[in-house]
Short mmCIF file of C-alpha atoms in Angstrom, two decimals:
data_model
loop_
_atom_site.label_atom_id
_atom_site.label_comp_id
_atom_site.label_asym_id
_atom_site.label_seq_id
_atom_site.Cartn_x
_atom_site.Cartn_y
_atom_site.Cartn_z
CA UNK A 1 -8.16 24.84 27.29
CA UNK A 2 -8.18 28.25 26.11
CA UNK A 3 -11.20 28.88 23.20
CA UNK A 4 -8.90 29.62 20.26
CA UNK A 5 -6.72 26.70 20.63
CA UNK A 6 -7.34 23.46 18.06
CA UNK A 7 -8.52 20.66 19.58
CA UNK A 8 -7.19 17.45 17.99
CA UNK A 9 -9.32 14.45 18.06
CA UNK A 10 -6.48 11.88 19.90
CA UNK A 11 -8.49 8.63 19.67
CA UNK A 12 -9.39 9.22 15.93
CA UNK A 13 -5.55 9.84 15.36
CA UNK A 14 -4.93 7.04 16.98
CA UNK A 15 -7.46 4.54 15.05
CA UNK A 16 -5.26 6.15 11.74
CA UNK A 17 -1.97 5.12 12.69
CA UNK A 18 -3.35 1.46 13.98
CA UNK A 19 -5.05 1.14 10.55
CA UNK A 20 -1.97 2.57 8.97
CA UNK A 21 0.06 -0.10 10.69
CA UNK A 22 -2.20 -2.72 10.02
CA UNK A 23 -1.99 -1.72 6.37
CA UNK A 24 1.76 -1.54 6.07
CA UNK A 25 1.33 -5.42 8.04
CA UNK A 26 -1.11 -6.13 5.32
CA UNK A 27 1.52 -5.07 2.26
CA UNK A 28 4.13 -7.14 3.82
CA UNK A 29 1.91 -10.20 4.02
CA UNK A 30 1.20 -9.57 0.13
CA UNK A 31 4.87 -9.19 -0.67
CA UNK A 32 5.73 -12.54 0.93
CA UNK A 33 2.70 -14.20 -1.21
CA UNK A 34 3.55 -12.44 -4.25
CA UNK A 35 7.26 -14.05 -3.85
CA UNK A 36 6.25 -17.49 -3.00
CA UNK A 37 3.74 -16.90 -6.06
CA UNK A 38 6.63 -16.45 -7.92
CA UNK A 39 8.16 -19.01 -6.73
CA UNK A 40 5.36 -21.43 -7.68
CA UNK A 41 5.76 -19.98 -11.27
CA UNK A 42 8.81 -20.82 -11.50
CA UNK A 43 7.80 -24.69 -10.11
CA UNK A 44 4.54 -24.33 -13.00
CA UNK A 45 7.11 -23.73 -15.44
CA UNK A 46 9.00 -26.43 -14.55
CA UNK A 47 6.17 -28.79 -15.07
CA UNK A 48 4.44 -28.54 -11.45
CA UNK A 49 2.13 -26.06 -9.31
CA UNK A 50 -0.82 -24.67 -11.08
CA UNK A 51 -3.32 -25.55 -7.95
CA UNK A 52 -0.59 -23.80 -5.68
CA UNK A 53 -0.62 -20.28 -8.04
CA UNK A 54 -4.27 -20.41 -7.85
CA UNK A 55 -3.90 -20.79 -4.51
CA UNK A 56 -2.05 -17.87 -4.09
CA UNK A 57 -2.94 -15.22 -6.20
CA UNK A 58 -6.65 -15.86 -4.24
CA UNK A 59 -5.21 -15.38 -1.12
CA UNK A 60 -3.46 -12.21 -2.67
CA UNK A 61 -6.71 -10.54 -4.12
CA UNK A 62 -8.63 -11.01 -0.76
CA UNK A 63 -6.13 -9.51 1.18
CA UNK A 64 -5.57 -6.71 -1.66
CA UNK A 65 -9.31 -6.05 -1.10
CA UNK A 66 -8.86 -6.42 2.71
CA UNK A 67 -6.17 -3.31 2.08
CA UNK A 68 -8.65 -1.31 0.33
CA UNK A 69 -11.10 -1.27 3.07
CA UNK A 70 -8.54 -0.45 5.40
CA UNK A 71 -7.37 2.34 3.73
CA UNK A 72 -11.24 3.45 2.92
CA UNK A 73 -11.59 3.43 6.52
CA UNK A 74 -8.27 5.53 6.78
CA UNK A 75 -9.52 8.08 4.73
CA UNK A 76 -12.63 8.49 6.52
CA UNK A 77 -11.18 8.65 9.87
CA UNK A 78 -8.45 11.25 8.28
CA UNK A 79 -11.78 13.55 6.55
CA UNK A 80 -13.38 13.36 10.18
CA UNK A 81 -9.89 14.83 11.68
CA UNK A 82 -9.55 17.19 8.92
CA UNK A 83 -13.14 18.49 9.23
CA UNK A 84 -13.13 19.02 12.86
CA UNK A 85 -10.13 21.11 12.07
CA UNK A 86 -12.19 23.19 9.44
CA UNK A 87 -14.97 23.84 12.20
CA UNK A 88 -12.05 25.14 14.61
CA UNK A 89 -10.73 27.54 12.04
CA UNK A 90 -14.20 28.61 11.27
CA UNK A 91 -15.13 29.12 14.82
CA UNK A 92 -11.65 31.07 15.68
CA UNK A 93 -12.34 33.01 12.57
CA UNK A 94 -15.55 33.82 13.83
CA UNK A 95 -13.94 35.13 16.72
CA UNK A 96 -11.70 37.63 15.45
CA UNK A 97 -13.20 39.04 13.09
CA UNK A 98 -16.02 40.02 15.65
#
């Protein structure tokens, strides 16, 4: 690898887009909960389901925080990419202005 080329951190790009999918698996999951929570509304209104709402909108928070910590971990993992470009630029920098 020539000196003044960028290295990219593969693995750590890799971890991103698994997180990123797992996230995007994670939104879907909530959708579907947040429609069968509507569902169950609809049921409470009609006289039945206020167990099953609880239920649900539980479930929904935990994997809402579940998100969160995914994408905190995203953002790190990004930062880490993003810095190790930084110190390439610096170092190439470094180089030519020698």
């Amino acid at each position: 690898m020539n000196s003044d080329e960028i290295r990219i951190d593969e693995k750590a790009c890799d971890d991103v887009i698994k997180d990123l999918k797992a996230v995007g698996e994670k939104v879907k999951e909530t959708y579907n909960l947040i429609h069968l929570s509507n569902r169950h509304i609809e049921d409470g209104i009609k006289g039945s389901a206020v167990d099953s709402i609880t239920t649900e909108y539980n479930k929904i928070v935990k994997m809402v925080k579940e998100m969160q910590d995914n994408m905190g971990n995203d953002v790190a993992a990004v930062n880490n990419i993003v810095s190790s470009f930084d110190a390439e630029d610096k170092m190439i920098k470094t180089k030519f202005y020698r």
